[in-house]
Coordinates of C-alpha atoms in Angstrom, one line a residue:
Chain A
X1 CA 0.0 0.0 0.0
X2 CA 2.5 2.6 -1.2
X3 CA 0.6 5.0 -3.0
X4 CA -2.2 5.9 -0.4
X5 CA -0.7 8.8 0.6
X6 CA -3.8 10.2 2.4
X7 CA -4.6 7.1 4.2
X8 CA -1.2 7.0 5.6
X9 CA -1.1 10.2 6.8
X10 CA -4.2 10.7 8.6
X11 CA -3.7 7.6 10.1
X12 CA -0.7 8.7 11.5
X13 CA -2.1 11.3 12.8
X14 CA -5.4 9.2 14.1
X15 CA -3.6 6.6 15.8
X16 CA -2.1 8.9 18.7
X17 CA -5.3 10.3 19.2
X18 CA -7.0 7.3 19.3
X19 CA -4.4 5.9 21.8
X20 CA -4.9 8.8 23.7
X21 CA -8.9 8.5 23.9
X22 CA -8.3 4.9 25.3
X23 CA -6.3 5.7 27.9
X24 CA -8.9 8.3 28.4
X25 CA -11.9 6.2 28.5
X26 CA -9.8 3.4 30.2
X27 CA -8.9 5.5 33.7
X28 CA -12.0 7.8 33.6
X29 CA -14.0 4.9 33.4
X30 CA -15.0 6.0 37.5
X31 CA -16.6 9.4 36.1
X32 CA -17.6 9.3 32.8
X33 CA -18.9 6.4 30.7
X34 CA -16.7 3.7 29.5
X35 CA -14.2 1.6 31.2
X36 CA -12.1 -1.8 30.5
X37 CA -13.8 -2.7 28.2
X38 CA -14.3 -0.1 25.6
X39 CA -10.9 0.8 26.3
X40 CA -9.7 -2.0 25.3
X41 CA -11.7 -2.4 22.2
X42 CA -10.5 1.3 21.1
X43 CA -6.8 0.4 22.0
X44 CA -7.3 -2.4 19.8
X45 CA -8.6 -0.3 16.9
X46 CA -5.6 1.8 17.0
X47 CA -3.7 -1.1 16.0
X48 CA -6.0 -2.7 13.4
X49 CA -6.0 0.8 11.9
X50 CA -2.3 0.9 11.8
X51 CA -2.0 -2.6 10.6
X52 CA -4.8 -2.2 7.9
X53 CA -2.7 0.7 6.4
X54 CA 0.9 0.0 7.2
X55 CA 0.5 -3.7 6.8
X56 CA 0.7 -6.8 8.8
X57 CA 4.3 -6.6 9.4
X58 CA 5.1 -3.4 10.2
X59 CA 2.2 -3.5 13.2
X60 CA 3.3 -6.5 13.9
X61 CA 6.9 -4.9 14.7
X62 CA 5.6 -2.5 17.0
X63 CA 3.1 -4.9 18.8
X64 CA 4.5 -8.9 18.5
X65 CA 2.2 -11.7 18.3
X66 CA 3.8 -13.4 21.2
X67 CA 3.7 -10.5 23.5
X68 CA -0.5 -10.0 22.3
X69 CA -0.4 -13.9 23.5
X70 CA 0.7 -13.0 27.1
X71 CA -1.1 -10.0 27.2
X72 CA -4.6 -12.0 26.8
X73 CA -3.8 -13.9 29.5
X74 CA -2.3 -11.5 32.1
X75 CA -5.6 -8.9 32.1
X76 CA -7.5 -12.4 33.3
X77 CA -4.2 -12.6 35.8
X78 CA -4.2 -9.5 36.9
X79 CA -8.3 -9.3 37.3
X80 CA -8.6 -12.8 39.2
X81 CA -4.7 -11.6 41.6
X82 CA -7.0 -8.8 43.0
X83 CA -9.5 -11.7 44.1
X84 CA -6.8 -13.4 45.3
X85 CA -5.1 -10.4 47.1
X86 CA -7.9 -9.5 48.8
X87 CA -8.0 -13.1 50.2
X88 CA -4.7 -12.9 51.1
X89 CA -5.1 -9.6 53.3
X90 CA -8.0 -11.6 55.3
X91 CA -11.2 -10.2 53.4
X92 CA -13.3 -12.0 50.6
X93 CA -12.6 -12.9 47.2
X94 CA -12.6 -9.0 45.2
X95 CA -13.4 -7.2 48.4
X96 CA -11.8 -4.3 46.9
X97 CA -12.5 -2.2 51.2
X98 CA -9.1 -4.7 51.9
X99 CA -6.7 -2.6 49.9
X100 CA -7.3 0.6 52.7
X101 CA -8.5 -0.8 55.4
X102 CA -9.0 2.7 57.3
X103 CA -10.4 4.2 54.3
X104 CA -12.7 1.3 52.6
X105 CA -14.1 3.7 49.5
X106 CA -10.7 4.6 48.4
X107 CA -9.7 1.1 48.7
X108 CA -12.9 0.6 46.1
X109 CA -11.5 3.3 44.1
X110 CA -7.9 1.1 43.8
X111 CA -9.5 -1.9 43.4
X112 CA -11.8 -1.1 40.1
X113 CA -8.4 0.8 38.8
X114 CA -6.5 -2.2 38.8
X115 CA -9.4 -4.5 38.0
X116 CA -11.0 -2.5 34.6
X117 CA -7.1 -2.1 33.9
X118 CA -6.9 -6.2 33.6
X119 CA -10.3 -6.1 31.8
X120 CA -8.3 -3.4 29.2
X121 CA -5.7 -5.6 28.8
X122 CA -7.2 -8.5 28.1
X123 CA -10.1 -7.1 25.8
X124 CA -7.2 -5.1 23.6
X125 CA -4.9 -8.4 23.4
X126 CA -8.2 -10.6 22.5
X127 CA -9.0 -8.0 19.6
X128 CA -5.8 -7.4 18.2
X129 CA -5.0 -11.4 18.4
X130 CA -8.0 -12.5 16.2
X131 CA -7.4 -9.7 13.8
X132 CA -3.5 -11.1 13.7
X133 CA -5.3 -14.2 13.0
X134 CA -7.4 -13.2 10.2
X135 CA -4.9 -10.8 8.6
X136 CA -2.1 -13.4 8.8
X137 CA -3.7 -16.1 6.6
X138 CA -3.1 -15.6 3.0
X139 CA -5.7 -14.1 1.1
X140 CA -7.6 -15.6 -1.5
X141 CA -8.8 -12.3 -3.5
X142 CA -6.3 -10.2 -5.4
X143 CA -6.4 -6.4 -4.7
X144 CA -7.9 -5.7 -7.9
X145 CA -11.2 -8.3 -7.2
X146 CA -12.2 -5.3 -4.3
Chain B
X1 CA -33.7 3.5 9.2
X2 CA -32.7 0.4 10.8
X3 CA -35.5 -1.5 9.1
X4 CA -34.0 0.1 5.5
X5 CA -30.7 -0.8 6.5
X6 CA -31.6 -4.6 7.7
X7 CA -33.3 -5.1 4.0
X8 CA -31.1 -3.5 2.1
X9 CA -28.9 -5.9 3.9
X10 CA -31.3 -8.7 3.2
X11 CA -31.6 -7.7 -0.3
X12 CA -28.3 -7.3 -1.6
X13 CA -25.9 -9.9 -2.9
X14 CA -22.6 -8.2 -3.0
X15 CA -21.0 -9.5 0.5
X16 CA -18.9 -6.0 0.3
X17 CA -21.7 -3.9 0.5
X18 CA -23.4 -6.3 3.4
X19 CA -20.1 -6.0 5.4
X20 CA -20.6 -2.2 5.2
X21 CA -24.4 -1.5 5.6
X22 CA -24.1 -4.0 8.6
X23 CA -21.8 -1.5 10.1
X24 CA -24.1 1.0 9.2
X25 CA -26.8 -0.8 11.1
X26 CA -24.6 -0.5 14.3
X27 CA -23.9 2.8 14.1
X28 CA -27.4 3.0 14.0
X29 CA -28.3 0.9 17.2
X30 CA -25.7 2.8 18.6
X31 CA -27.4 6.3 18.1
X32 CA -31.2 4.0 19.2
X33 CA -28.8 3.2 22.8
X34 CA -28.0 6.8 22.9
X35 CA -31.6 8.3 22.4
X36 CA -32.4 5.6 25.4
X37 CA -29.7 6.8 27.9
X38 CA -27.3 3.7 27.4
X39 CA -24.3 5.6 26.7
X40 CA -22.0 2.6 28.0
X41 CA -24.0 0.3 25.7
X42 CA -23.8 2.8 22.3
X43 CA -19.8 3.1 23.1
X44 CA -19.7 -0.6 22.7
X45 CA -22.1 -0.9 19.8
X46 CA -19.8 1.8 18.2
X47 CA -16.5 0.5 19.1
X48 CA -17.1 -3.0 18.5
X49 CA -20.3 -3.5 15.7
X50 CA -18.9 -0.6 13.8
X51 CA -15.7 -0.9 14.1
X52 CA -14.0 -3.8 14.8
X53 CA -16.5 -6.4 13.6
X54 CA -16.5 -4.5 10.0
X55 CA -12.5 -4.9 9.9
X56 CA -13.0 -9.3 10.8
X57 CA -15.8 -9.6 8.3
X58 CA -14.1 -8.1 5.5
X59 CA -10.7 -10.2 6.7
X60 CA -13.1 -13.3 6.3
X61 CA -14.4 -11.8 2.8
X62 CA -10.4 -11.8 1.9
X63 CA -10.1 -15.3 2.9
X64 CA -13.6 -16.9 0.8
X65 CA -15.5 -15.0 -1.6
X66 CA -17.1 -12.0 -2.7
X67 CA -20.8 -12.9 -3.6
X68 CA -23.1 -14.9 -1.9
X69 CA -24.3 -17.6 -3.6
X70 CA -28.1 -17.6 -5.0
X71 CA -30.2 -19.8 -3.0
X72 CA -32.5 -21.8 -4.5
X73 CA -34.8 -23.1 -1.9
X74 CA -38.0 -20.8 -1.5
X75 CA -37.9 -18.1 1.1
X76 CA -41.5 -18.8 2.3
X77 CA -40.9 -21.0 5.6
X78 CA -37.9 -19.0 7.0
X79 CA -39.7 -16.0 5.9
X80 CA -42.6 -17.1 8.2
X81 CA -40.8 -18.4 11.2
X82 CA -39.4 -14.9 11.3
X83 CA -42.7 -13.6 10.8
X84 CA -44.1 -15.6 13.9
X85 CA -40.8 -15.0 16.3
X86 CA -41.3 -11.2 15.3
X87 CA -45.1 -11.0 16.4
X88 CA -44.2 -13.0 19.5
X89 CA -41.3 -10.4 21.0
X90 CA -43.5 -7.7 19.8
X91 CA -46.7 -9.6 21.3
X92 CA -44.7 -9.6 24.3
X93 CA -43.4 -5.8 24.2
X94 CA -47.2 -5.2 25.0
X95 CA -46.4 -6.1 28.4
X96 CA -44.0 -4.4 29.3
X97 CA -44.0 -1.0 31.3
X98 CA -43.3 2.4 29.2
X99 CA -39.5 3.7 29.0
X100 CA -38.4 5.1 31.8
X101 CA -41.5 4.5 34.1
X102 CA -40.9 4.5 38.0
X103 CA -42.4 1.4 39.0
X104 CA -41.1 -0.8 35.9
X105 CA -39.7 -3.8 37.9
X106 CA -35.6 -2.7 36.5
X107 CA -36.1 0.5 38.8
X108 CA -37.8 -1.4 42.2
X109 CA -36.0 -4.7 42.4
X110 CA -31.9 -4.0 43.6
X111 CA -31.8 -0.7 41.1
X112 CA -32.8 2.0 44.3
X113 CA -30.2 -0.1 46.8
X114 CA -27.1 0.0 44.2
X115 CA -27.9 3.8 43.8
X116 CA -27.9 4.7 47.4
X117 CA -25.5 2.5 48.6
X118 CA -23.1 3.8 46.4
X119 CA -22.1 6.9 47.0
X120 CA -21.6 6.2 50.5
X121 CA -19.7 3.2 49.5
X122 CA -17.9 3.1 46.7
X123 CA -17.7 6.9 46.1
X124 CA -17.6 7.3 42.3
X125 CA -19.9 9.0 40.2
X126 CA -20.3 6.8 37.8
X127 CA -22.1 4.2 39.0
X128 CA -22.1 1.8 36.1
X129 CA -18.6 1.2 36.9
X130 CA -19.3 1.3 40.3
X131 CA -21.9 -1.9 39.9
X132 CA -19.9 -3.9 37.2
X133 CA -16.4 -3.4 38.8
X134 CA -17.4 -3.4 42.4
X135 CA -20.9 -4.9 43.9
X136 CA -21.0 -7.2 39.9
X137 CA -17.5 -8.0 40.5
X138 CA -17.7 -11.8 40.0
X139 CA -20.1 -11.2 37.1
X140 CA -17.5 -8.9 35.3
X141 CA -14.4 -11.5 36.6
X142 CA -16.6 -14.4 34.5
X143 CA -17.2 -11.8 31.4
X144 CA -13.3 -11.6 31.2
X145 CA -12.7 -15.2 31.4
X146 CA -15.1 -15.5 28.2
X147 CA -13.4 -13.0 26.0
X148 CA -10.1 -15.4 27.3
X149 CA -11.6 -18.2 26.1
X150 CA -13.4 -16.5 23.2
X151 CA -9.8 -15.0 21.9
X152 CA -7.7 -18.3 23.1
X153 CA -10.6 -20.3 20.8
X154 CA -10.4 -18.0 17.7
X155 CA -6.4 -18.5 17.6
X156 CA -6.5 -22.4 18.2
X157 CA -9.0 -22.6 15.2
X158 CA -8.0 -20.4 12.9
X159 CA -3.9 -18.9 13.3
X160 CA -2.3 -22.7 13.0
X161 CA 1.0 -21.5 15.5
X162 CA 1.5 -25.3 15.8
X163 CA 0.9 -26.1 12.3
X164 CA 3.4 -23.0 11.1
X165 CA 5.8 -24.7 13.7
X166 CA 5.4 -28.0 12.9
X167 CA 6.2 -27.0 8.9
X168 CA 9.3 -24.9 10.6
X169 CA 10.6 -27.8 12.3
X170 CA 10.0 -29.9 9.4
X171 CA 12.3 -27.1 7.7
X172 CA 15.0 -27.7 9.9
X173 CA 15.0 -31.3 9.6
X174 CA 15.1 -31.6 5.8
X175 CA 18.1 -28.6 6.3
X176 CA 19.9 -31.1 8.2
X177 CA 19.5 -34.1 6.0

């Protein structure tokens, strides 16, 4: 995809932005809509974007498959460790009060931070692994079939 | 215009077009969950139907073909089984209380409780993320573990790692012969 110059430069400019609103919507999640989820699914755009116009490869430099393979297990690691942490400091399973004992609402406030972070992670990795999958099969239509 | 969009989707025969106007048709629920207060629901809808489900359906289109085939059964019995599964959801709209009424059973049951509670207890304004991170927590723990499976599922099927490095290996071997 050499010669779409346009494409490539608004993308270029998109992607940050896009990145940026993810972020956004990821750690704001506690005042405005949104949260893990989205996030993650907008994350994952970024990178679909990127790959659709810079090609499979050269997304696939910045983001490897095999770190996208960890990543979609970790978010369910790092979702189900708060469960267990909160065992561990004598509470129940995702009792997020445990993480501030003196101050139980902040402690919620840590808890759904960390917890909609591993829900991010694992939604972005999931989204960006199946499109690896897709895109990384060899195509059966030539460019010109479109 | 969703009911435009879902025949012209119906209609057409160009698998292209279908990938697009289904898009279209999310965007479209998407604006329908915003006119109804959803906003968490329409970001999905946007996100995901419009976005990301566009890009898979036309990386499947890349990987099979570009028309759908004509069918030559008659469309008289699936026509009608839709026919009688539409009147029975509508049938069954009938009963249920108008939008945003105070004593619909949504706003009695646990609803009231989640609202006051929270504030005191969890101390976020938005209370959406307050139910599905915190008082849901479980539910939301589960949801992750099925987009795990959902993603670990998709790559066993369809991205052959351990075919690829089976042919690799294979590679080597006749390299070393």
């Amino acid at each position: 995809m050499r010669h779409h110059l346009i494409l490539r430069v608004i993308t270029k400019l998109l992607v940050g932005a896009i990145m940026l609103f993810a972020f956004y919507v990821q750690f704001h999640g506690d005042f405005s809509p949104g949260g893990g989820f989205q996030a993650g699914v907008i994350m994952a755009v970024a990178f679909i974007l990127y790959g659709l116009v810079f090609s499979l490869h050269n997304v696939q430099r910045v983001f490897p498959p095999w770190l996208v393979h960890k990543l979609v297990a970790l978010g369910v690691l790092i979702y189900a460790g708060t469960g267990v942490v909160s065992m561990f400091l004598g509470y129940t399973f995702l009792d997020y009060g445990s993480f501030v004992p003196s101050h139980p609402s902040s402690g919620q406030h840590y808890g759904i931070l960390v917890v909609e972070l591993g829900v991010g992670v694992t939604v972005t990795a999931v989204m960006v692994a199946i499109y690896y999958a897709f895109a990384g099969r060899p195509p059966r239509l030539s460019d010109e079939e479109w | 215009m969703l009911v435009l969009t879902a025949v012209a989707v119906v209609r057409m025969r160009s698998l292209f077009a279908i990938a697009m106007l289904s898009g279209v048709f999310s965007l479209l629920s998407a604006l329908l969950f915003i006119t109804l207060d959803a906003v968490d629901v329409a970001f999905t809808e946007a996100a995901v139907g419009a976005g990301i489900s566009a890009v898979l359906v036309l990386g499947t289109l890349a990987l099979t073909s570009r028309f759908e085939k004509p069918t030559k059964r008659s469309p008289a019995l699936p026509l009608f089984v839709v026919m009688v599964t539409g009147a029975a959801l509508i049938y069954g709209t009938l009963d249920m209380p108008n939008l945003g009424s105070a004593d619909a059973p949504a706003q009695l049951h646990v609803g009231p409780d989640y609202l006051e509670r929270s504030v005191e207890e969890i101390d976020i304004p938005n209370v959406v993320t307050s139910i599905l991170a915190s008082y849901r927590g479980f539910d939301t723990l589960g949801e992750t573990a099925v987009v795990f499976t959902a993603g670990i599922g998709v790559l066993m099927l369809i991205s052959g790692l351990s075919r690829r490095r089976r042919r690799d290996d294979e590679d080597d071997e006749s390299e070393e012969v």
